[in-house]
Coordinates of C-alpha atoms in Angstrom, one line a residue:
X245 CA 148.2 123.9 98.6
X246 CA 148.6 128.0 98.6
X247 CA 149.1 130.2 95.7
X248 CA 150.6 133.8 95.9
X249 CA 148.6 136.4 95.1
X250 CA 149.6 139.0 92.5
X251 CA 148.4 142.6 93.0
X252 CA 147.3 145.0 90.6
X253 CA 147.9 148.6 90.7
X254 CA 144.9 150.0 88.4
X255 CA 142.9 148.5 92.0
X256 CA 144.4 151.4 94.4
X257 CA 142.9 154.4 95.1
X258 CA 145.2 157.5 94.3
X259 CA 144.9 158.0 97.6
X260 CA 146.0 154.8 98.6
X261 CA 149.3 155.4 96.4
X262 CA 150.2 158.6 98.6
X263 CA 149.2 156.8 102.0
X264 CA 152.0 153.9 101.2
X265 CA 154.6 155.9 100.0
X266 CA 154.1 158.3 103.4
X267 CA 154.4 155.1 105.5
X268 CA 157.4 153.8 103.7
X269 CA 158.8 157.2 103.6
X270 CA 158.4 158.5 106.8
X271 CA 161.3 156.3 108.6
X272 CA 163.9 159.0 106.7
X273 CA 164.4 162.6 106.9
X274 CA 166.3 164.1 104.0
X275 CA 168.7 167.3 104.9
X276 CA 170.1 169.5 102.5
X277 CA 173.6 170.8 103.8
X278 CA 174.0 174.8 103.3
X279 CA 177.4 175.3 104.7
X280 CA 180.6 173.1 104.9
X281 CA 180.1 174.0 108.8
X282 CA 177.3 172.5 109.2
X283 CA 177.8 168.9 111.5
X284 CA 176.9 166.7 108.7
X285 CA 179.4 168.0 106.0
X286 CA 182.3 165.8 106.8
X287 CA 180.6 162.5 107.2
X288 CA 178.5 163.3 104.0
X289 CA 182.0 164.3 101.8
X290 CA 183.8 161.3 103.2
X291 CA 181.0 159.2 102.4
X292 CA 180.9 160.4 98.5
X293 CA 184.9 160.6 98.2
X294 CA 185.2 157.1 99.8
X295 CA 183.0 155.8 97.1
X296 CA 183.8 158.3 93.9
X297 CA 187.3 159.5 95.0
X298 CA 189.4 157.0 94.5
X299 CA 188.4 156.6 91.1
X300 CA 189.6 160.6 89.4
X301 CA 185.7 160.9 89.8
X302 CA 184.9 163.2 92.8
X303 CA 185.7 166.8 93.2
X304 CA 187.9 167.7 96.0
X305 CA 186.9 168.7 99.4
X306 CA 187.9 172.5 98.5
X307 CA 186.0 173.1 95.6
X308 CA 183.0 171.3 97.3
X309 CA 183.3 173.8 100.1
X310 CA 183.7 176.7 97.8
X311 CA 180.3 175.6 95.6
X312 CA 178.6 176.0 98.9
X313 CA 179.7 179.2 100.0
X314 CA 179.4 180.2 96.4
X315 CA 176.1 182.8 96.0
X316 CA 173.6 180.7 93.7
X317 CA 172.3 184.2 92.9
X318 CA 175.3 185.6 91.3
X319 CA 175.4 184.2 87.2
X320 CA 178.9 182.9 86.2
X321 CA 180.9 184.6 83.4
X322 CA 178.6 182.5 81.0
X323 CA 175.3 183.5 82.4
X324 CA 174.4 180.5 84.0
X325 CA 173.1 180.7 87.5
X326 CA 174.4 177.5 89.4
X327 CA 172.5 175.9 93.2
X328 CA 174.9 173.2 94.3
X329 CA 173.1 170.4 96.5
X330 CA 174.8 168.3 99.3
X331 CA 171.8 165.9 100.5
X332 CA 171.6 163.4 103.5
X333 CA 169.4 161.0 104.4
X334 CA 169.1 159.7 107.6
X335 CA 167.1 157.0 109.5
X336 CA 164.2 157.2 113.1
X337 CA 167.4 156.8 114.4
X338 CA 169.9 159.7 113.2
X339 CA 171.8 157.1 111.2
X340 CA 173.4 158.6 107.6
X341 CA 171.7 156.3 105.3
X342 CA 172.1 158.0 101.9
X343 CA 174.8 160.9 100.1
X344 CA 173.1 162.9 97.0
X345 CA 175.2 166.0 95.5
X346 CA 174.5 167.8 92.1
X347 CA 173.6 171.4 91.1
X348 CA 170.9 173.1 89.4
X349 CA 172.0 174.7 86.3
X350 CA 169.8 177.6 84.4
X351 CA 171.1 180.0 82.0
X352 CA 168.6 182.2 79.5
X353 CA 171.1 182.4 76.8
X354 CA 171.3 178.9 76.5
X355 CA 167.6 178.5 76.5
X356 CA 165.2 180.5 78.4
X357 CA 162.9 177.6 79.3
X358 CA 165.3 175.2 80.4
X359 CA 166.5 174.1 84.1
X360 CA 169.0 171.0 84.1
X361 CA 169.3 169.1 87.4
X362 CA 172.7 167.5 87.5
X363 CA 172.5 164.3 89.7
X364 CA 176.2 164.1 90.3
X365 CA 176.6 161.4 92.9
X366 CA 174.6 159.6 94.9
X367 CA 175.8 156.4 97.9
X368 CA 173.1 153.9 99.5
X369 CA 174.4 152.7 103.1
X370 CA 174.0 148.9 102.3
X371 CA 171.5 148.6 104.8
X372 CA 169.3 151.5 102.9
X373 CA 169.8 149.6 99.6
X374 CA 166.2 148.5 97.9
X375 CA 164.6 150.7 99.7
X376 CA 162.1 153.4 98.7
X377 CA 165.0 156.1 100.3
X378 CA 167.3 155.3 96.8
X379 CA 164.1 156.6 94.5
X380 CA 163.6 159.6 96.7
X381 CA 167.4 160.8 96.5
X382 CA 167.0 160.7 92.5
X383 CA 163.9 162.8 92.8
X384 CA 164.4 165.2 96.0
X385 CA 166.7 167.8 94.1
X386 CA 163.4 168.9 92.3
X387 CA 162.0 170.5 94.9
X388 CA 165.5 172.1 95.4
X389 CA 165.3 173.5 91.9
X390 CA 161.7 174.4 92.4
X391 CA 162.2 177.0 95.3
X392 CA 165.7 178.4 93.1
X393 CA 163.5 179.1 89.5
X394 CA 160.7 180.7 92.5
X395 CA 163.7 182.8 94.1
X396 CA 165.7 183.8 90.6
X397 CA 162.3 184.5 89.2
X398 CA 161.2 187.0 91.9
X399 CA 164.8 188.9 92.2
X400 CA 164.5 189.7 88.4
X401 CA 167.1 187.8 87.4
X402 CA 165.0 185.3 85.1
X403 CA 161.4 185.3 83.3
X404 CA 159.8 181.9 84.0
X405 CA 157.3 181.1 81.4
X406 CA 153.9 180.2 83.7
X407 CA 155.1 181.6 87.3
X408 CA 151.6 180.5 88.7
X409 CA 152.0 177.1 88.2
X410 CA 154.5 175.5 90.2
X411 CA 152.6 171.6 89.1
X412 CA 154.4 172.3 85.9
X413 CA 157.2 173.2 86.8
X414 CA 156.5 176.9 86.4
X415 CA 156.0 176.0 82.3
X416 CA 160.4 175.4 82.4
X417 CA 161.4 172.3 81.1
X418 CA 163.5 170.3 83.3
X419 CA 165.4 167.8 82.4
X420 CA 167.7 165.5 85.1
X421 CA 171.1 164.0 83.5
X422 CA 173.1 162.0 85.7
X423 CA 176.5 160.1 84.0
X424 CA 176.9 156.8 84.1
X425 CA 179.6 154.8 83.1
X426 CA 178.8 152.4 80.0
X427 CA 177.6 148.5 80.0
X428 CA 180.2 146.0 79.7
X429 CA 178.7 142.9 81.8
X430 CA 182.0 141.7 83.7
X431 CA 181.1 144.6 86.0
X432 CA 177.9 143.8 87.9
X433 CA 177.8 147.7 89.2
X434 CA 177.5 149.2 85.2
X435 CA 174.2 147.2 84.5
X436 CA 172.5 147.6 88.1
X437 CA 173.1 151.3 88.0
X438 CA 171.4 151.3 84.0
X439 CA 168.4 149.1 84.9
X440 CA 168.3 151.8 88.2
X441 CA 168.0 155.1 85.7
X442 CA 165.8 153.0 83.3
X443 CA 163.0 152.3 86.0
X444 CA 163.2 155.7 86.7
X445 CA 162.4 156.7 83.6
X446 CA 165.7 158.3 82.0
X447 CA 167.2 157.4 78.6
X448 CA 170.8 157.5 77.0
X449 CA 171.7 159.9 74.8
X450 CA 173.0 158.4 71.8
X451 CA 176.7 158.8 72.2
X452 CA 177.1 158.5 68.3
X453 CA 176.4 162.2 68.6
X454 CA 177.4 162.9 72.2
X455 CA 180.4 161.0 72.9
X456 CA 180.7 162.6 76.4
X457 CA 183.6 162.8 78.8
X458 CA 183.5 163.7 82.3
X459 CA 186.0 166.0 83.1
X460 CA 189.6 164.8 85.1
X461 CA 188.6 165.7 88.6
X462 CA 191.5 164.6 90.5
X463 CA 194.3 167.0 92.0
X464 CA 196.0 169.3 89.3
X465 CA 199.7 168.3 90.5
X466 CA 198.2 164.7 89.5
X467 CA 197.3 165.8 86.5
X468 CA 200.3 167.7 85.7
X469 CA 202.1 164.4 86.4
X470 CA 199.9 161.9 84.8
X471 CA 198.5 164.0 82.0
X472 CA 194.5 164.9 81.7
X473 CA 192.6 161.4 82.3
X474 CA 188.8 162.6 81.1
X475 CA 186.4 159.7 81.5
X476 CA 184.1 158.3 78.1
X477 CA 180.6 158.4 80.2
X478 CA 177.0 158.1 79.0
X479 CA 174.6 161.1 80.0
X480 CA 171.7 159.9 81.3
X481 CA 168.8 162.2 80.7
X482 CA 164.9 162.2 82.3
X483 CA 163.0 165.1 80.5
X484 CA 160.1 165.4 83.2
X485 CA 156.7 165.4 81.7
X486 CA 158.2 164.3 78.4
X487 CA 159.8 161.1 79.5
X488 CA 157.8 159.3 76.5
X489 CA 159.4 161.5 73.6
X490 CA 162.2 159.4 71.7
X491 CA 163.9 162.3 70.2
X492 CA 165.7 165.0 72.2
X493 CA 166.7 168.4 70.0
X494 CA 169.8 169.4 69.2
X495 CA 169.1 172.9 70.9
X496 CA 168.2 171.1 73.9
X497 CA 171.5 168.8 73.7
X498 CA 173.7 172.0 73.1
X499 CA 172.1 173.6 75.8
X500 CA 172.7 170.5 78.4
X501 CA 176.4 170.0 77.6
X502 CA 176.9 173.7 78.2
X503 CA 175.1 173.8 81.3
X504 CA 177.0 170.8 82.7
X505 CA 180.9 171.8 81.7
X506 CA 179.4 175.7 83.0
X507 CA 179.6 173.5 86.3
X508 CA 183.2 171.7 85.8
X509 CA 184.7 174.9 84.9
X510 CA 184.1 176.2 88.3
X511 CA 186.7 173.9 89.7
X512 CA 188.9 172.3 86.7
X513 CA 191.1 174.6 84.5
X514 CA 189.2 175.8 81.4
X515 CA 192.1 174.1 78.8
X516 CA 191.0 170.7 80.5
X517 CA 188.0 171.4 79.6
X518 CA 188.1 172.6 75.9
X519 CA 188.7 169.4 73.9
X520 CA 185.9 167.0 75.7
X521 CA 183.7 170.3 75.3
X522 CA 184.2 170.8 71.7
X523 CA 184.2 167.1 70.5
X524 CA 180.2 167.1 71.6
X525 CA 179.8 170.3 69.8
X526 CA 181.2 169.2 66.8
X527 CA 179.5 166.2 66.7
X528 CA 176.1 167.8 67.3
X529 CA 176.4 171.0 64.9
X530 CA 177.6 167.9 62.1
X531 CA 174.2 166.2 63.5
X532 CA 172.7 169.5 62.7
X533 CA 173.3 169.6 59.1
X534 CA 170.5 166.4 58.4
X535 CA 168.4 166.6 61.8
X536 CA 167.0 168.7 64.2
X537 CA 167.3 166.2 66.9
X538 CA 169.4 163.5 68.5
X539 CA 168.1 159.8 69.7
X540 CA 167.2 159.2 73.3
X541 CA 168.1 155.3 73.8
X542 CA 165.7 153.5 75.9
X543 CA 167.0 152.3 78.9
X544 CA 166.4 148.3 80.2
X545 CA 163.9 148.0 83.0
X546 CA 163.8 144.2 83.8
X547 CA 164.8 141.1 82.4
X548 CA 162.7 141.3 78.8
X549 CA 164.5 144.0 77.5
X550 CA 167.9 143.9 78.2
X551 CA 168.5 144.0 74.9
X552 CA 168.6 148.0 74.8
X553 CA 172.0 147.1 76.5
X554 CA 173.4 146.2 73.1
X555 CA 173.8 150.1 71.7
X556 CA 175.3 151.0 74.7
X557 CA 177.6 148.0 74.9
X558 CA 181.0 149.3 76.0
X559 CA 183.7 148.0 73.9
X560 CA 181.3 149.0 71.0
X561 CA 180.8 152.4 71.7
X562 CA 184.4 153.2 72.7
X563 CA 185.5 151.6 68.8
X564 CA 183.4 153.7 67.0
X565 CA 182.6 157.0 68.7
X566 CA 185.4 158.0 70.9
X567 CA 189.2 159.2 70.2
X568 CA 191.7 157.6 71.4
X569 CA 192.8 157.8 75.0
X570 CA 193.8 156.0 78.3
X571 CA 190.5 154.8 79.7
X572 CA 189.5 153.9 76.3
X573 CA 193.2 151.9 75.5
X574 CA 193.0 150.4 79.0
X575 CA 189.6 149.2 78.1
X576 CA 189.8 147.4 74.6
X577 CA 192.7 146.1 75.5
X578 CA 192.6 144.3 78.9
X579 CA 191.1 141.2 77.4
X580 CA 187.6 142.1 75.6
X581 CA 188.5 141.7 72.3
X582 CA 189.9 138.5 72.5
X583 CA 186.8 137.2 74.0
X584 CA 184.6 138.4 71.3
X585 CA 187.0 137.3 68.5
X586 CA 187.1 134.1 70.3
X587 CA 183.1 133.8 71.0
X588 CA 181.3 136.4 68.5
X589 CA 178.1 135.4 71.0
X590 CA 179.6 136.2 73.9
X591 CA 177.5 140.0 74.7
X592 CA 174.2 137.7 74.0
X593 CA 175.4 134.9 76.5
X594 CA 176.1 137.2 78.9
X595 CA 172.5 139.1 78.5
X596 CA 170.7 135.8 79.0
X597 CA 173.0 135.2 82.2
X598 CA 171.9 138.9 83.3
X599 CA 168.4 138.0 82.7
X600 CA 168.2 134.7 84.3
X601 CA 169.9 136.3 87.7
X602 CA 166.6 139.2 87.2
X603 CA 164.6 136.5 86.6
X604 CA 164.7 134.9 89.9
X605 CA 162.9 137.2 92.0
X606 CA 159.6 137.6 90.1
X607 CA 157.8 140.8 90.5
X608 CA 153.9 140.3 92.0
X609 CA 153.0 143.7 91.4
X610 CA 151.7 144.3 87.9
X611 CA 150.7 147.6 86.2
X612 CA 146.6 146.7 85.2
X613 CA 144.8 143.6 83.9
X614 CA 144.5 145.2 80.7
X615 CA 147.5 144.0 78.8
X616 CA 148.0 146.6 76.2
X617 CA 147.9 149.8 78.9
X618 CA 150.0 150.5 82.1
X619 CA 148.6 151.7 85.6
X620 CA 147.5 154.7 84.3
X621 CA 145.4 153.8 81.7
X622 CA 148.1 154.9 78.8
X623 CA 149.1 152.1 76.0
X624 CA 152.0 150.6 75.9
X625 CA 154.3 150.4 73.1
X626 CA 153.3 147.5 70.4
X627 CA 155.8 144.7 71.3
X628 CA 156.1 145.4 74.7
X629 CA 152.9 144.1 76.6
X630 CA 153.5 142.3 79.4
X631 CA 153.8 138.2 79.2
X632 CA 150.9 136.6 79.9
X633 CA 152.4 134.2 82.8
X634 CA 155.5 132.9 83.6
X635 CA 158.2 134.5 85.7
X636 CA 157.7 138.2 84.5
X637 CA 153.8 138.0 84.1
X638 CA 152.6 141.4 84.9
X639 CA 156.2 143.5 84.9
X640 CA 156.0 147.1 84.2
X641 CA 156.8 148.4 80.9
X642 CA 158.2 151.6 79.2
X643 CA 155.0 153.9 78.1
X644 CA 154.0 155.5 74.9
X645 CA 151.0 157.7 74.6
X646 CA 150.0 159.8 71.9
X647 CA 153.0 161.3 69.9
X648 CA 153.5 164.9 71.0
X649 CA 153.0 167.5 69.0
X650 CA 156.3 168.5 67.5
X651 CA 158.1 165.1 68.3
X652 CA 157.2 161.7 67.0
X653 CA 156.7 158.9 69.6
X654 CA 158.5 155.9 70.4

């Protein structure tokens, strides 16, 4: 008789965290494309538009090529000073494993201490799937960012707070938003790409006050023919060194949406734009009148806490928070309804499904033997220590240390 043994985190040495992650990481080399002429260009826009084009959800080849060739040094008519990304991965053996694409966004009008990383798209080659590659695409456009604040910083064109300390990011706040499209559990993709995000520490902006739409990117003859076609997505934020605060503040929020349609007006017409634009406004300046902040919504990490799916529950948030319009009619009334009318325990059913699927590949890796603290020594919140056996003995859990100073904790 054999037993598997479980390993605990709080045993490695710091140094034995770096020296795995360098041996795990050193099979891929991550490229970042700086002209549409360079060799890689094609494969890594087919790649994306394969996946995302089809769907109204990919900009076209054009205005891909002109955000390259566009000078990150020049602001736009806003003020904001925009560093698109095209990223790819490859394998020991030249093989295109992974697509990444987003832009740094930064304008001191907005808010002088903010950077926003927009994570745009991102595409695993299947067999790069599960592997530590995917967590380094969601991260690598930091360091991007970090050499753009150093550059606009030392051509005068912005102040950065602490210039001498790049470990903190140079004293800027930087948040990462990527948009994801909301849970509903018939699609296997909308829950995997949440519980993705959530171990990664992002949250959901609550979309009662930021009912967000991702701009029609298609062609504009389509348009013109079909009508404008913008897409109810959740913005999924990680504030980076504040991942443990529950509230994000309406400046911030403001601040973010601007930043992000700053970038879609580069390539869609402005009119296309105004309406999505101003129904976040709206809703945060109403916001505004009783709080200085909006709710960041925990995201799921593993199979105990799928229930932070519920808020974020598709047919729910399209009833009461958006307007009328064809993703959200197609939606509500290709069958959903009548399954909840018919089974009003049908979202909790099909949580419990979701978690027995999770459930059957048991994690052996556990945070620290000290129940009430993660790897790092900081608590965890009350409610959310580990189980003590059983399938998910020893998973990883959401954070919470002391409440920062202006912000109350989770």
């Amino acid at each position: 008789m054999k037993r598997r043994v479980r390993l605990c985190m709080k045993d490695l040495f710091h140094q034995d965290v770096v020296e795995m992650i360098e041996r795990e990481t050193r099979k891929y080399q991550i490229w970042s494309i700086e002209d549409p002429s360079d060799p890689d260009f094609d494969a890594a826009y087919q790649i994306l538009w394969d996946c995302f084009g089809p769907h109204g959800e990919m900009e076209r080849r054009e205005a891909i090529e002109a955000f390259l060739r566009d000078d990150p040094f020049t602001p736009e008519p806003s003020g904001t000073y925009m560093r698109y990304f095209l990223l790819v991965a490859r394998d020991a053996d030249g093989k295109v494993r992974g697509v990444r694409d987003g832009t740094v966004l930064i304008n001191p009008a907005y808010a002088p201490d903010l950077c926003v990383i927009y994570l745009a798209h991102i595409f695993m080659i299947p067999e790069a799937r599960g592997t530590v590659l995917s967590y380094w695409l969601r991260i690598s456009p930091v360091e991007l960012a970090m050499q753009y604040l150093t550059d606009l910083h030392a051509m005068g064109k912005i102040t950065l707070p602490a210039p001498s300390a790049p470990g903190k990011y140079f004293g800027m706040n930087v948040d990462l938003a990527a948009e994801v499209e909301y849970f509903t559990p018939e699609e296997r993709l909308s829950w995997q790409r949440i519980l993705f995000y959530g171990r990664g520490g992002f949250d959901a902006i609550n979309p009662r006050h930021f009912p967000y739409r991702q701009p029609d990117f298609r062609d504009p003859e389509v348009i013109r023919a079909t009508g404008n076609q913008p897409s109810p997505f959740m913005v999924l934020v990680r504030r980076m060194g504040r991942e443990r605060q529950a509230q994000l503040p309406i400046d911030e929020a403001r601040a973010l949406m601007r930043l992000l349609y700053d970038d879609f007006a580069d390539h869609c017409a402005p009119h296309l734009l105004e309406n999505s634009l101003q129904l976040v406004l709206d809703r945060l300046e109403e916001r505004a009148k009783r709080k200085s902040f909006v709710e960041l919504l925990p995201l799921p990490t593993g199979p105990r806490d799928l229930h932070r799916l519920k808020p974020l529950f598709r047919h729910n948030v399209f009833t009461k928070y958006y307007p009328d319009s064809a993703d959200v009619r197609g939606y509500l009334n290709s069958g959903i309804r009548e399954r909840l009318l018919a089974n009003p325990r049908h979202l909790d059913e099909e949580l419990a499904r979701i978690a027995r699927e999770l459930e059957t590949r048991p994690p052996f890796v556990y945070g620290s033997r000290d129940k009430t603290a993660t790897w790092e020594g900081t608590p965890l919140a009350p409610g959310s220590e580990p189980l003590a056996d059983g399938p998910d003995a020893g998973e990883i859990t959401r954070e919470v240390p002391a409440p920062p100073s202006t912000l109350p904790p989770r």
